[in-house]
Tab-separated table of C-alpha atoms in Angstrom:
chain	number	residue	atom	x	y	z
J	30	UNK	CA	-45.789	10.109	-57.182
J	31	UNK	CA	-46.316	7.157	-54.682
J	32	UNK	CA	-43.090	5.861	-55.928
J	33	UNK	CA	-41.254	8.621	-54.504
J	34	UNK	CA	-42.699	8.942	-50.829
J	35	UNK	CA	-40.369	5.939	-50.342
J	36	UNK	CA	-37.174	7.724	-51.531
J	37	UNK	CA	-38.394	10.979	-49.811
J	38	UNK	CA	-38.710	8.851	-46.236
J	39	UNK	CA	-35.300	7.422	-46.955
J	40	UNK	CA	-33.904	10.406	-47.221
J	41	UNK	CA	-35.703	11.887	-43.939
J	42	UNK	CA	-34.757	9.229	-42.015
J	43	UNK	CA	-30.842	9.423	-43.480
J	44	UNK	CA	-31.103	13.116	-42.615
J	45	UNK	CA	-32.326	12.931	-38.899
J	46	UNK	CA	-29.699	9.618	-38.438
J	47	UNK	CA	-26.762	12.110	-39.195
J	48	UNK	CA	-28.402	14.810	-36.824
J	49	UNK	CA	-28.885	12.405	-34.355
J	50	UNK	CA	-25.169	11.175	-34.515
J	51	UNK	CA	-23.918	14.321	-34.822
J	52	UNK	CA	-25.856	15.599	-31.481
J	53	UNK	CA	-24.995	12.294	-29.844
J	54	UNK	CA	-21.355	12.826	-30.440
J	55	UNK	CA	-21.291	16.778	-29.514
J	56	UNK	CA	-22.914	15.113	-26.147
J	57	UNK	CA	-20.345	12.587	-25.372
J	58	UNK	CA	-17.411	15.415	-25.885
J	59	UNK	CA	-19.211	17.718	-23.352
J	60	UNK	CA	-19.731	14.498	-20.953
J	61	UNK	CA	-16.008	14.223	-21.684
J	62	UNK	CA	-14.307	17.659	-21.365
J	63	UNK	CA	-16.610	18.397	-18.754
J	64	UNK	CA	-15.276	19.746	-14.980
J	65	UNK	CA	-15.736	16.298	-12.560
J	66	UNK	CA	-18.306	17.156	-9.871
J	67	UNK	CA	-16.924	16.917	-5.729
J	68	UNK	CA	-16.541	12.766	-4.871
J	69	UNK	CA	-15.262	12.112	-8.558
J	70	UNK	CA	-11.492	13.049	-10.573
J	71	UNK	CA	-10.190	13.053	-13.862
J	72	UNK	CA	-6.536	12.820	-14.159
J	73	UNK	CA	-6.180	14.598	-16.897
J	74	UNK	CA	-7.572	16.582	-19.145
J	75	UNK	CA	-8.062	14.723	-22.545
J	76	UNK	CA	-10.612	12.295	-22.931
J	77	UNK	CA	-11.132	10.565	-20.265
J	78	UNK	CA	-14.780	10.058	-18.087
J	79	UNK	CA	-14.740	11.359	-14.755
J	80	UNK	CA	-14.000	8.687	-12.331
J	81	UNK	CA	-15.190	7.971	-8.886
J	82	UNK	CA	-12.486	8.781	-5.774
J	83	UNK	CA	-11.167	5.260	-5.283
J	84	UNK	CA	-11.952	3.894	-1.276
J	85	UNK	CA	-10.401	6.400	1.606
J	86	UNK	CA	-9.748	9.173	-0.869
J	87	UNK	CA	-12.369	12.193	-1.433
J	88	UNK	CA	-12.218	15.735	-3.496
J	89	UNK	CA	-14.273	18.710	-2.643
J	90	UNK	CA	-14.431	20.966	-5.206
J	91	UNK	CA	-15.109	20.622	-8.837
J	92	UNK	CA	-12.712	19.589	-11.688
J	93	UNK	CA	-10.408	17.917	-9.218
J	94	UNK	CA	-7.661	16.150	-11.082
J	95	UNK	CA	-6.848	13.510	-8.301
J	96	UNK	CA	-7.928	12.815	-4.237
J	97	UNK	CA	-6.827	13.504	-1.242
J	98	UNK	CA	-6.313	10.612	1.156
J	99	UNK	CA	-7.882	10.361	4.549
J	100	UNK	CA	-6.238	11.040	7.564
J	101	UNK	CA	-3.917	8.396	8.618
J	102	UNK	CA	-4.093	6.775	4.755
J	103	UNK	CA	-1.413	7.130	2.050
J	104	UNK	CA	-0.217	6.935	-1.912
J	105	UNK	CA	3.017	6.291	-2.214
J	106	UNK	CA	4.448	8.014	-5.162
J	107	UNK	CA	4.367	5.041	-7.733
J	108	UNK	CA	0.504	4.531	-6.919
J	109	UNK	CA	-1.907	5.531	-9.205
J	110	UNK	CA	-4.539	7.942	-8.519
J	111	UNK	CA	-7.018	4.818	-9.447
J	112	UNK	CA	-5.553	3.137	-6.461
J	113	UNK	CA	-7.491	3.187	-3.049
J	114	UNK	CA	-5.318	4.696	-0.304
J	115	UNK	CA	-3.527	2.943	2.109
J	116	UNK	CA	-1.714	2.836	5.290
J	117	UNK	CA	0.933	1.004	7.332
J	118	UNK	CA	0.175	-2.235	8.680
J	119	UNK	CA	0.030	-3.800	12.425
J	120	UNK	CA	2.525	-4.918	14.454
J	121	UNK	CA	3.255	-8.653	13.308
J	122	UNK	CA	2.236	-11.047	15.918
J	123	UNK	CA	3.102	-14.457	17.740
J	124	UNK	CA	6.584	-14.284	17.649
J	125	UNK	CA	8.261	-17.801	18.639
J	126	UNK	CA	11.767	-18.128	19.184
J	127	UNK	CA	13.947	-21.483	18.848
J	128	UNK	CA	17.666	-21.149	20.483
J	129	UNK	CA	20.339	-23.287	19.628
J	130	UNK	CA	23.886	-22.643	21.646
J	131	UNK	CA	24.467	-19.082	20.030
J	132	UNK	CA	21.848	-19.105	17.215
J	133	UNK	CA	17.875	-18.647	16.936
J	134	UNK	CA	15.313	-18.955	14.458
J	135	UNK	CA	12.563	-16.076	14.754
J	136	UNK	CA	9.105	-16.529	13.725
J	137	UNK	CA	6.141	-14.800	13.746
J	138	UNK	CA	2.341	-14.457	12.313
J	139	UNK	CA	1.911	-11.660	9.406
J	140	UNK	CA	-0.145	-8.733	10.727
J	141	UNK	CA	-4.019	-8.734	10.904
J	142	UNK	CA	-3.989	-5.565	9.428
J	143	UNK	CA	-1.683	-5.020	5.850
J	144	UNK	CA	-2.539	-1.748	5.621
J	145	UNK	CA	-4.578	-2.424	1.822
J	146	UNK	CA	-1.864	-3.412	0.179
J	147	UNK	CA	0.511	-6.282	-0.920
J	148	UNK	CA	4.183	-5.056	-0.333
J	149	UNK	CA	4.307	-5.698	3.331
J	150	UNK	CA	7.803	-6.562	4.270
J	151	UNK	CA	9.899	-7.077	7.904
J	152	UNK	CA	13.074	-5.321	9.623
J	153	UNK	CA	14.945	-6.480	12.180
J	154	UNK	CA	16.410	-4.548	15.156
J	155	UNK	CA	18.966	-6.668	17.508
J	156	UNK	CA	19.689	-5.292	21.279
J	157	UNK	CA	22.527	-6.940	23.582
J	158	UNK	CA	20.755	-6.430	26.527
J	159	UNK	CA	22.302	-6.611	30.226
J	160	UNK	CA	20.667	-8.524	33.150
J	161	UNK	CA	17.980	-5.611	33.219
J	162	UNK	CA	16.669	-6.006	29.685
J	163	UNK	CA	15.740	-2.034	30.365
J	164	UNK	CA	20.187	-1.761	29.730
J	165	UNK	CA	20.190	-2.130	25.810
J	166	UNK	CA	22.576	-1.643	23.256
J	167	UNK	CA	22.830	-2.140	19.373
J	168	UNK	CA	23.950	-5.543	18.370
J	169	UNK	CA	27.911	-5.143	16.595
J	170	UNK	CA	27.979	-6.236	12.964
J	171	UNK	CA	29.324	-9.388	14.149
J	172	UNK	CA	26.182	-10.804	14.592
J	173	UNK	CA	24.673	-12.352	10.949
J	174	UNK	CA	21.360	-12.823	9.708
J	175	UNK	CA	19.544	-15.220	7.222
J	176	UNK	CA	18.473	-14.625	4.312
J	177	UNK	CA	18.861	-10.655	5.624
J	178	UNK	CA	18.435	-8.195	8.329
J	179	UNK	CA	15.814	-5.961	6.400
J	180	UNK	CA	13.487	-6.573	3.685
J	181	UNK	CA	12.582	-10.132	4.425
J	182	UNK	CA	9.330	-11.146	2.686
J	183	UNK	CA	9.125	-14.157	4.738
J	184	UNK	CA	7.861	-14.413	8.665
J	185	UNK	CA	11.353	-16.055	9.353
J	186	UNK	CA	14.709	-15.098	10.242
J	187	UNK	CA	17.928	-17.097	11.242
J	188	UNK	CA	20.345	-15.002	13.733
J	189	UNK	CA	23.240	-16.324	14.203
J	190	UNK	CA	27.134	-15.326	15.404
J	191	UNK	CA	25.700	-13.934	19.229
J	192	UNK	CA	27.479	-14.253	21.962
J	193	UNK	CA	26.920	-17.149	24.689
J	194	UNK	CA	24.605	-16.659	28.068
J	195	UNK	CA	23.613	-13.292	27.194
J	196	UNK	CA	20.261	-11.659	26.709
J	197	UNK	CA	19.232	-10.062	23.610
J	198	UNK	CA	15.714	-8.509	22.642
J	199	UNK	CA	14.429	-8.436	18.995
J	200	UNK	CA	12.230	-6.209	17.427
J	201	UNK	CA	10.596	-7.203	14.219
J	202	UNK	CA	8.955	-4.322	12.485
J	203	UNK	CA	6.012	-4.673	9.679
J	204	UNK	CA	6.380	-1.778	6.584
J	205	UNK	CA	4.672	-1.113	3.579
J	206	UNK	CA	5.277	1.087	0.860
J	207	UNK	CA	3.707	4.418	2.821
J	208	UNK	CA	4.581	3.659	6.302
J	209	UNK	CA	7.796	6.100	5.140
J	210	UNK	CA	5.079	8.729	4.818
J	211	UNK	CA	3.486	7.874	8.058
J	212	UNK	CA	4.586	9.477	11.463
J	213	UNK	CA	5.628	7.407	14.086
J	214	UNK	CA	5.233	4.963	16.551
J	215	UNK	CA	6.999	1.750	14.751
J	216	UNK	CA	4.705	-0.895	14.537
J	217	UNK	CA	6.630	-3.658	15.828
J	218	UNK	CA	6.415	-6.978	18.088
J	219	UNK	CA	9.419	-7.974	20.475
J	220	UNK	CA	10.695	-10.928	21.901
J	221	UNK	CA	13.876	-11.451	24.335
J	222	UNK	CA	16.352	-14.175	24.421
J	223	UNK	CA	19.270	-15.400	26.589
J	224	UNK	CA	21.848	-17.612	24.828
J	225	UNK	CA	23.223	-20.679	25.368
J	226	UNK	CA	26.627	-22.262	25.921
J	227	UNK	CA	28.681	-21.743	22.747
């Protein structure tokens, strides 16, 4: 008889481990598959935990798939909903210009503000300007620039190709990947020039 209280325990203990599993496993699908509560998403709807809005992003109501950005932050289409939302960035800053006859090398200081994220490139918009720099008018296609007008990834730019002692103002605009989404006004920094003798 005392040799089978062992056997007997054994086969308590086996019993309640299974239960114990069992319940502990039932528990972690309902954790699961259960509706996120306001503050916290699940993108979809298999198996994944609920998971925290990520910064300047919030949901209000329960069993939110994604959040909603903040006013005046953005996600850009190929973000994912884990990613924090962002916005456009400053105006770039401390722009120094070097002339050369009919040529000039632009540069300028990245902006103190990117916005949260890491695409942050530069445009640039050329005006022939009269004596009164207030008289503008798009530069012609004439006029080149080095590596490129838009899309530069550096805070540099080579103009060259304008014509000699005239004025010309430059606008260098910062963008990100949701200032698209973003109304308007441009962030931008400007500088004005007069050329040289070709």
């Amino acid at each position: 008889m005392m040799n089978a209280c062992p056997n007997i325990l054994k086969r308590v203990l086996h019993i309640f481990k299974n239960a114990f599993s069992k319940l502990s496993h039932n528990f972690e699908r309902v954790v699961l598959f259960a509706a996120c509560r306001p503050g916290f998403y699940k993108a979809s709807d298999g198996s994944m935990k609920c998971a925290k809005c990520p910064p300047h992003s919030s949901s209000h109501e329960d069993g939110s798939v994604n959040c909603r950005c903040e006013n005046n932050y953005f996600r850009a289409d190929k973000d994912p909903p884990s990613m924090a939302c962002t916005r456009p960035p400053s105006a770039p800053r401390n722009v120094i210009s070097n002339i050369n006859e009919t040529s000039v090398i632009l540069d300028w200081s990245w902006p103190l503000d990117t916005g949260g994220r890491k695409d942050v490139t530069f445009n640039i918009l050329c005006k022939k300007c009269g004596w009164n720099v207030q008289q503008c008018e798009p530069c012609g296609p004439h006029v080149r620039f080095l590596p490129r007008q838009s899309g530069l990834a550096n805070a540099t730019v080579t103009v060259t190709d304008l014509l000699a002692h005239t004025n010309y103002t430059f606008e260098i605009d910062a963008v990100n990947g949701v200032s698209e989404l973003s109304a308007p006004p441009r962030q931008f920094a400007a500088v004005t020039i007069t050329t040289n003798q070709a």
